[in-house]
Short mmCIF file of C-alpha atoms in Angstrom, two decimals:
data_model
loop_
_atom_site.label_atom_id
_atom_site.label_comp_id
_atom_site.label_asym_id
_atom_site.label_seq_id
_atom_site.Cartn_x
_atom_site.Cartn_y
_atom_site.Cartn_z
CA SER A 1 -171.60 -13.13 -20.20
CA LYS A 2 -169.91 -13.32 -23.80
CA ALA A 3 -166.76 -14.86 -22.80
CA ASP A 4 -166.28 -18.27 -24.52
CA GLY A 5 -166.10 -21.44 -22.23
CA ASP A 6 -168.27 -24.19 -22.06
CA VAL A 7 -167.89 -23.18 -18.36
CA LYS A 8 -167.34 -20.39 -16.43
CA TYR A 9 -167.07 -20.01 -12.99
CA ILE A 10 -168.33 -17.52 -10.35
CA VAL A 11 -165.59 -17.09 -7.36
CA ALA A 12 -166.19 -14.89 -4.13
CA ASN A 13 -163.46 -13.21 -2.59
CA GLY A 14 -163.12 -13.78 1.40
CA SER A 15 -159.23 -13.65 1.96
CA GLU A 16 -158.89 -11.19 5.02
CA GLY A 17 -154.44 -11.17 5.60
CA ASP A 18 -155.45 -8.10 6.59
CA PRO A 19 -154.45 -7.18 10.08
CA GLU A 20 -157.33 -6.49 12.25
CA ILE A 21 -160.48 -6.60 9.63
CA GLY A 22 -162.05 -9.87 9.89
CA MET A 23 -165.32 -8.31 7.78
CA HIS A 24 -166.03 -11.31 5.75
CA LYS A 25 -165.91 -13.58 8.62
CA SER A 26 -168.34 -10.86 10.47
CA PHE A 27 -171.09 -11.55 7.50
CA VAL A 28 -170.67 -14.83 6.26
CA GLU A 29 -171.13 -15.85 10.00
CA SER A 30 -173.84 -13.12 10.22
CA ASP A 31 -176.02 -14.05 6.75
CA PRO A 32 -174.08 -16.17 4.58
CA HIS A 33 -177.32 -16.71 2.56
CA ALA A 34 -177.06 -13.90 1.09
CA LEU A 35 -173.78 -14.18 0.09
CA ILE A 36 -175.15 -17.17 -2.02
CA GLU A 37 -178.11 -15.59 -3.22
CA GLY A 38 -176.05 -13.16 -4.59
CA MET A 39 -173.75 -15.82 -6.14
CA ALA A 40 -176.02 -17.16 -7.85
CA ILE A 41 -177.24 -14.19 -9.33
CA ALA A 42 -173.89 -13.28 -10.63
CA GLY A 43 -174.04 -17.40 -12.31
CA TYR A 44 -177.30 -16.54 -14.27
CA ALA A 45 -175.94 -13.80 -15.12
CA VAL A 46 -172.71 -14.62 -17.08
CA GLY A 47 -173.43 -18.24 -17.24
CA ALA A 48 -172.08 -19.63 -15.15
CA SER A 49 -172.20 -23.16 -13.77
CA GLU A 50 -170.27 -23.13 -10.00
CA GLY A 51 -168.79 -21.37 -7.92
CA TYR A 52 -166.47 -21.00 -5.34
CA VAL A 53 -166.23 -19.25 -2.15
CA TYR A 54 -162.33 -18.58 -1.31
CA MET A 55 -162.49 -17.87 2.72
CA SER A 56 -159.55 -17.69 5.29
CA ALA A 57 -158.60 -20.96 6.66
CA GLU A 58 -158.92 -19.61 10.62
CA TYR A 59 -162.79 -18.39 9.88
CA GLY A 60 -163.35 -22.51 11.15
CA LEU A 61 -166.82 -20.65 12.21
CA GLY A 62 -167.83 -19.14 8.72
CA VAL A 63 -166.44 -21.75 6.50
CA LYS A 64 -169.07 -24.25 8.85
CA ARG A 65 -171.22 -21.49 8.80
CA VAL A 66 -171.63 -21.01 4.49
CA ALA A 67 -170.94 -24.58 3.95
CA THR A 68 -174.50 -25.28 6.11
CA ALA A 69 -176.10 -22.35 3.94
CA ILE A 70 -174.79 -23.94 0.61
CA GLU A 71 -176.68 -27.42 1.76
CA GLN A 72 -179.68 -25.78 3.17
CA ALA A 73 -180.56 -23.72 0.07
CA GLU A 74 -179.89 -27.22 -2.34
CA LYS A 75 -182.72 -28.53 0.29
CA MET A 76 -185.17 -25.70 -0.52
CA GLY A 77 -184.09 -26.06 -4.36
CA LEU A 78 -182.01 -22.81 -4.29
CA LEU A 79 -178.62 -24.28 -5.67
CA GLY A 80 -177.85 -26.99 -7.75
CA ASP A 81 -179.81 -28.54 -10.87
CA ASN A 82 -182.75 -27.13 -12.84
CA ILE A 83 -183.26 -24.19 -9.81
CA MET A 84 -187.09 -23.75 -9.20
CA GLY A 85 -187.25 -25.38 -12.28
CA SER A 86 -185.48 -22.39 -14.46
CA GLY A 87 -183.45 -24.90 -16.58
CA PHE A 88 -180.99 -22.77 -14.33
CA SER A 89 -177.63 -25.56 -12.42
CA PHE A 90 -175.73 -23.69 -10.56
CA LYS A 91 -173.25 -26.02 -7.73
CA LEU A 92 -171.56 -23.47 -4.98
CA ASN A 93 -168.03 -24.89 -2.96
CA VAL A 94 -166.43 -23.54 -0.06
CA LYS A 95 -162.87 -23.34 -0.38
CA LYS A 96 -160.60 -22.80 2.70
CA GLY A 97 -156.86 -20.37 2.21
CA GLY A 98 -154.26 -20.30 3.43
CA GLY A 99 -154.79 -16.27 5.05
CA ALA A 100 -151.53 -14.84 2.98
CA TYR A 101 -152.31 -11.13 2.81
CA ILE A 102 -151.22 -11.67 -1.64
CA CYS A 103 -154.05 -14.31 -1.59
CA GLY A 104 -156.36 -11.11 -1.75
CA GLU A 105 -155.58 -10.18 -5.08
CA GLU A 106 -157.71 -11.71 -7.12
CA THR A 107 -155.05 -13.91 -9.22
CA ALA A 108 -153.04 -15.02 -6.79
CA LEU A 109 -156.50 -16.04 -5.64
CA LEU A 110 -157.28 -18.24 -7.89
CA ASN A 111 -153.68 -19.37 -8.56
CA SER A 112 -154.55 -20.81 -4.52
CA LEU A 113 -157.66 -22.03 -5.37
CA GLU A 114 -155.57 -24.44 -8.06
CA GLY A 115 -153.31 -25.49 -5.68
CA LEU A 116 -150.43 -23.64 -6.72
CA PHE A 117 -148.63 -21.10 -5.43
CA GLY A 118 -150.43 -17.64 -4.37
CA GLU A 119 -148.64 -15.10 -6.35
CA PRO A 120 -150.24 -12.80 -8.80
CA ARG A 121 -150.75 -13.78 -12.78
CA LEU A 122 -149.30 -11.79 -15.08
CA ARG A 123 -151.95 -10.09 -17.32
CA PRO A 124 -153.16 -10.53 -19.79
CA PRO A 125 -155.14 -12.55 -20.23
CA LEU A 126 -158.13 -11.61 -17.54
CA PRO A 127 -159.47 -13.90 -15.53
CA VAL A 128 -162.78 -12.66 -17.38
CA GLU A 129 -161.07 -14.43 -20.19
CA LYS A 130 -159.34 -17.02 -18.98
CA GLY A 131 -159.58 -17.65 -14.75
CA LEU A 132 -160.18 -20.68 -12.83
CA PHE A 133 -158.50 -23.53 -13.97
CA GLY A 134 -158.35 -21.27 -17.39
CA LYS A 135 -161.63 -21.11 -17.82
CA PRO A 136 -163.48 -17.83 -17.67
CA THR A 137 -163.66 -15.99 -13.96
CA VAL A 138 -165.70 -13.57 -12.38
CA VAL A 139 -164.24 -12.98 -9.17
CA ASN A 140 -166.20 -10.51 -6.64
CA ASN A 141 -165.68 -9.79 -3.40
CA ILE A 142 -168.00 -11.48 -0.44
CA GLU A 143 -169.33 -7.65 0.10
CA THR A 144 -169.97 -7.05 -3.68
CA LEU A 145 -171.75 -10.28 -3.90
CA ALA A 146 -174.04 -10.28 -0.87
CA ASN A 147 -175.14 -6.64 -2.04
CA VAL A 148 -176.74 -8.13 -5.39
CA PRO A 149 -179.30 -9.50 -3.82
CA MET A 150 -181.06 -5.83 -2.74
CA ILE A 151 -180.16 -4.19 -5.72
CA VAL A 152 -181.81 -6.77 -7.97
CA LEU A 153 -185.22 -6.62 -5.34
CA LYS A 154 -184.72 -2.61 -5.16
CA GLY A 155 -182.95 -1.81 -8.00
CA GLY A 156 -179.94 0.30 -9.36
CA ALA A 157 -181.24 3.85 -9.04
CA TRP A 158 -182.38 2.44 -5.34
CA PHE A 159 -178.67 1.27 -4.13
CA ALA A 160 -176.98 5.07 -6.54
CA GLY A 161 -179.18 7.21 -4.04
CA ILE A 162 -177.16 6.15 -1.20
CA GLY A 163 -173.88 7.48 -0.81
CA THR A 164 -172.41 10.10 -2.97
CA ALA A 165 -172.47 10.70 -6.87
CA GLU A 166 -169.33 9.57 -7.12
CA SER A 167 -169.26 6.77 -4.43
CA THR A 168 -172.70 4.92 -4.32
CA GLY A 169 -173.82 2.84 -1.77
CA THR A 170 -172.36 1.57 1.92
CA LYS A 171 -168.76 0.52 2.71
CA ILE A 172 -168.25 -2.28 5.83
CA LEU A 173 -165.68 -1.16 7.85
CA ALA A 174 -163.42 -2.71 10.39
CA LEU A 175 -162.90 0.12 13.33
CA SER A 176 -159.77 -0.46 15.44
CA GLY A 177 -157.12 0.80 17.40
CA ASN A 178 -157.40 3.36 19.96
CA VAL A 179 -160.56 3.83 20.45
CA ALA A 180 -163.64 2.73 23.01
CA ASN A 181 -165.72 0.73 20.91
CA PRO A 182 -163.93 -1.60 17.94
CA CYS A 183 -166.44 -2.53 15.56
CA TRP A 184 -167.39 -3.60 12.54
CA VAL A 185 -170.17 -1.15 11.29
CA GLU A 186 -171.87 -0.08 7.51
CA VAL A 187 -172.64 3.07 6.68
CA PRO A 188 -173.07 5.17 3.58
CA MET A 189 -169.98 6.08 1.53
CA GLY A 190 -169.27 10.02 2.33
CA THR A 191 -169.51 9.49 5.90
CA THR A 192 -167.10 11.30 7.42
CA VAL A 193 -164.40 9.58 8.99
CA LYS A 194 -164.80 11.50 12.18
CA SER A 195 -168.39 10.66 12.41
CA VAL A 196 -167.37 6.87 12.74
CA ILE A 197 -164.77 7.70 15.05
CA ASP A 198 -167.03 9.55 17.71
CA GLY A 199 -170.22 8.09 16.60
CA PHE A 200 -169.60 3.89 15.89
CA GLY A 201 -165.94 4.36 17.82
CA LYS A 202 -167.24 6.50 20.34
CA GLY A 203 -164.07 7.84 20.77
CA THR A 204 -160.18 6.60 21.91
CA ASP A 205 -160.38 4.20 24.75
CA SER A 206 -157.77 6.53 26.41
CA GLY A 207 -159.74 9.67 26.36
CA LYS A 208 -156.79 11.66 24.36
CA GLU A 209 -157.30 12.80 21.63
CA VAL A 210 -157.01 11.31 17.77
CA LYS A 211 -153.12 11.50 16.52
CA ALA A 212 -153.81 10.04 13.44
CA PHE A 213 -155.59 7.40 11.99
CA GLN A 214 -155.27 5.02 8.42
CA THR A 215 -157.82 4.15 6.02
CA GLY A 216 -157.73 0.38 3.46
CA GLY A 217 -155.57 -1.43 5.20
CA PRO A 218 -152.12 -1.61 5.31
CA SER A 219 -151.52 -0.22 1.81
CA GLY A 220 -153.59 2.52 2.51
CA GLY A 221 -151.48 6.06 4.12
CA ILE A 222 -151.40 7.63 7.85
CA LEU A 223 -153.28 10.69 7.72
CA PRO A 224 -153.48 13.76 10.30
CA ALA A 225 -156.36 13.82 12.79
CA ALA A 226 -156.63 17.61 10.80
CA SER A 227 -158.12 15.61 8.08
CA LEU A 228 -160.55 13.51 10.01
CA GLU A 229 -163.59 15.17 7.93
CA ILE A 230 -162.27 13.57 5.00
CA GLU A 231 -165.57 11.72 3.48
CA LEU A 232 -165.31 7.54 2.65
CA ASP A 233 -165.42 8.41 -1.03
CA TYR A 234 -162.40 6.48 -2.82
CA ASP A 235 -161.61 9.17 -5.16
CA LYS A 236 -161.29 11.77 -1.85
CA LEU A 237 -159.20 9.80 0.43
CA GLY A 238 -156.63 8.30 -3.27
CA LYS A 239 -155.69 12.58 -3.33
CA ALA A 240 -155.64 12.40 0.33
CA GLY A 241 -152.81 9.69 -0.25
CA SER A 242 -155.24 7.17 1.04
CA LEU A 243 -157.44 4.48 0.16
CA LEU A 244 -160.31 2.91 1.35
CA GLY A 245 -159.78 -0.92 0.53
CA SER A 246 -160.27 -3.53 2.39
CA GLY A 247 -162.43 -1.22 4.24
CA GLY A 248 -160.18 -0.94 7.40
CA LEU A 249 -160.00 1.84 9.59
CA LEU A 250 -157.23 1.86 12.43
CA VAL A 251 -157.17 4.95 14.71
CA MET A 252 -153.97 6.15 16.81
CA ASP A 253 -153.77 8.21 19.42
CA GLU A 254 -151.64 10.92 21.32
CA ASP A 255 -149.32 7.75 22.65
CA VAL A 256 -149.02 6.19 19.56
CA ASP A 257 -144.81 6.61 18.12
CA VAL A 258 -146.90 7.18 14.07
CA VAL A 259 -142.71 5.84 13.31
CA ASP A 260 -143.15 2.34 15.01
CA MET A 261 -146.15 2.35 13.40
CA ALA A 262 -145.18 2.35 9.39
CA LYS A 263 -142.31 0.06 11.06
CA PHE A 264 -144.66 -2.45 12.10
CA LEU A 265 -146.67 -2.20 8.53
CA THR A 266 -142.83 -1.92 6.27
CA GLU A 267 -142.35 -5.38 8.52
CA PHE A 268 -145.68 -6.23 7.38
CA PHE A 269 -145.27 -6.05 4.24
CA ALA A 270 -141.65 -7.58 3.97
CA GLU A 271 -143.10 -11.05 5.17
CA GLU A 272 -146.16 -11.33 3.29
CA SER A 273 -143.88 -10.36 -0.42
CA CYS A 274 -144.83 -13.53 -2.51
CA GLY A 275 -140.75 -13.29 -4.06
CA LYS A 276 -142.22 -12.98 -7.17
CA CYS A 277 -140.71 -10.15 -8.31
CA THR A 278 -137.13 -8.32 -7.64
CA PRO A 279 -137.90 -4.81 -6.52
CA CYS A 280 -140.81 -6.22 -3.36
CA ARG A 281 -138.82 -9.07 -2.63
CA GLU A 282 -135.56 -7.41 -2.53
CA GLY A 283 -136.46 -3.71 -2.11
CA LEU A 284 -138.84 -4.62 1.20
CA VAL A 285 -135.83 -5.24 2.98
CA GLN A 286 -133.44 -2.37 2.56
CA LEU A 287 -136.68 -0.31 3.41
CA ASN A 288 -137.38 -2.05 6.76
CA THR A 289 -133.57 -1.59 7.38
CA TRP A 290 -134.16 2.40 7.32
CA VAL A 291 -137.82 2.65 8.67
CA ALA A 292 -135.90 0.51 11.69
CA ASP A 293 -133.20 3.08 11.91
CA LEU A 294 -135.79 5.80 11.29
CA ALA A 295 -137.81 4.26 14.55
CA ALA A 296 -134.68 3.66 16.81
CA GLY A 297 -133.14 7.40 16.63
CA ARG A 298 -130.70 6.18 13.96
CA GLY A 299 -132.39 8.29 11.25
CA THR A 300 -129.77 10.21 9.01
CA LYS A 301 -131.47 12.89 6.25
CA GLU A 302 -129.67 10.41 4.29
CA SER A 303 -132.28 7.43 5.02
CA LEU A 304 -134.98 10.13 4.26
CA SER A 305 -133.67 10.49 1.10
CA SER A 306 -133.29 6.87 0.40
CA ILE A 307 -137.01 5.65 1.96
CA GLU A 308 -138.31 8.55 -0.97
CA LYS A 309 -135.96 6.40 -3.46
CA MET A 310 -137.04 3.45 -2.78
CA ALA A 311 -141.16 4.62 -2.53
CA GLU A 312 -140.88 5.35 -6.18
CA ALA A 313 -138.87 3.10 -7.16
CA LEU A 314 -141.28 0.28 -5.33
CA SER A 315 -144.11 2.50 -7.30
CA ASP A 316 -143.08 2.57 -10.22
CA THR A 317 -141.33 -1.21 -10.84
CA CYS A 318 -143.37 -3.56 -8.36
CA PHE A 319 -145.15 -6.43 -10.37
CA PHE A 320 -148.09 -6.13 -7.49
CA ALA A 321 -149.93 -3.31 -5.31
CA LEU A 322 -148.27 -5.51 -2.29
CA GLY A 323 -145.00 -4.07 -3.21
CA LYS A 324 -146.08 -0.60 -5.41
CA THR A 325 -147.47 1.00 -1.79
CA ALA A 326 -146.01 -1.02 0.70
CA ALA A 327 -143.95 2.38 1.54
CA GLU A 328 -147.32 4.59 1.85
CA ALA A 329 -147.33 4.36 5.41
CA ILE A 330 -144.15 5.67 6.49
CA VAL A 331 -143.87 8.22 3.47
CA CYS A 332 -147.43 10.10 4.51
CA VAL A 333 -145.42 9.89 8.10
CA MET A 334 -142.58 11.64 6.60
CA LEU A 335 -144.54 14.43 4.56
CA HIS A 336 -147.32 14.80 8.21
CA VAL A 337 -144.14 14.99 10.40
CA GLY A 338 -145.68 18.17 11.21
CA GLU A 339 -148.90 17.13 11.86
CA VAL A 340 -148.66 13.86 13.61
CA GLY A 341 -145.05 14.48 15.96
#
């Protein structure tokens, strides 16, 4: 709120370029008013006069329902000029993005909102100092902003009482892959991966055992079944070589070839690279070649060594996390090869 600027913005990040996620889509289709109220509260807190909801263009129904909810809020005097006689004015807009994975990063998202190429910006300055159209901007995930009204209503201590001491509150998960009941589910932080798969996913769709799973979307590590009791906690997942990220939870049963899965993910990253930096643009093409060799049975000890070196180089030199984490899946498979087969 102390950032200088005659105009300030609140931006809701509803970009979902991850395969098999769709949590934002589900949320805005079912409860767009929670998001609108959270953005208005955030705007009041920091002195912002305008907000943007950035959503993937393919979410046609979600975009339509957010736009309808904005119109309803304006008619009720909950958005617009002098909201409920408070002297606070806040305007809200919906913008459709191109669906690029890179635009989930806040500065690439801001570029996209401005009609520029979707690639991350240099920082500093941070968006809170110079963001959308060069003005101070707060960018938060749709899920975060939608939590604000209930936290204001019930208090921070109530929210902190959910989950664990290190990771408070709840998390929406997109449970997909080889599960009998793919679904979106909101659970307290600290819930184990196994309880989510067994309880909400009803186990594997094939009835076979879980071989491996991946949390956090494409950037997350592929972990073996021996790690199923791990809790949904940012620190614990990070130490295990994965992350919580966008909330994806992809399940792989005994029939899945995890090297093929890693190949799919490296292909995805190579396709989604914005090309801004050379290590990502060129390195992912080479990484893809080595992983494809492994998947086709042409891998050698030199291939494995090259993948490890490339993973380190990507992590150290890429401009943005897309490239930095692109080798995470195959490195995890190599690390746990005895457990995931």
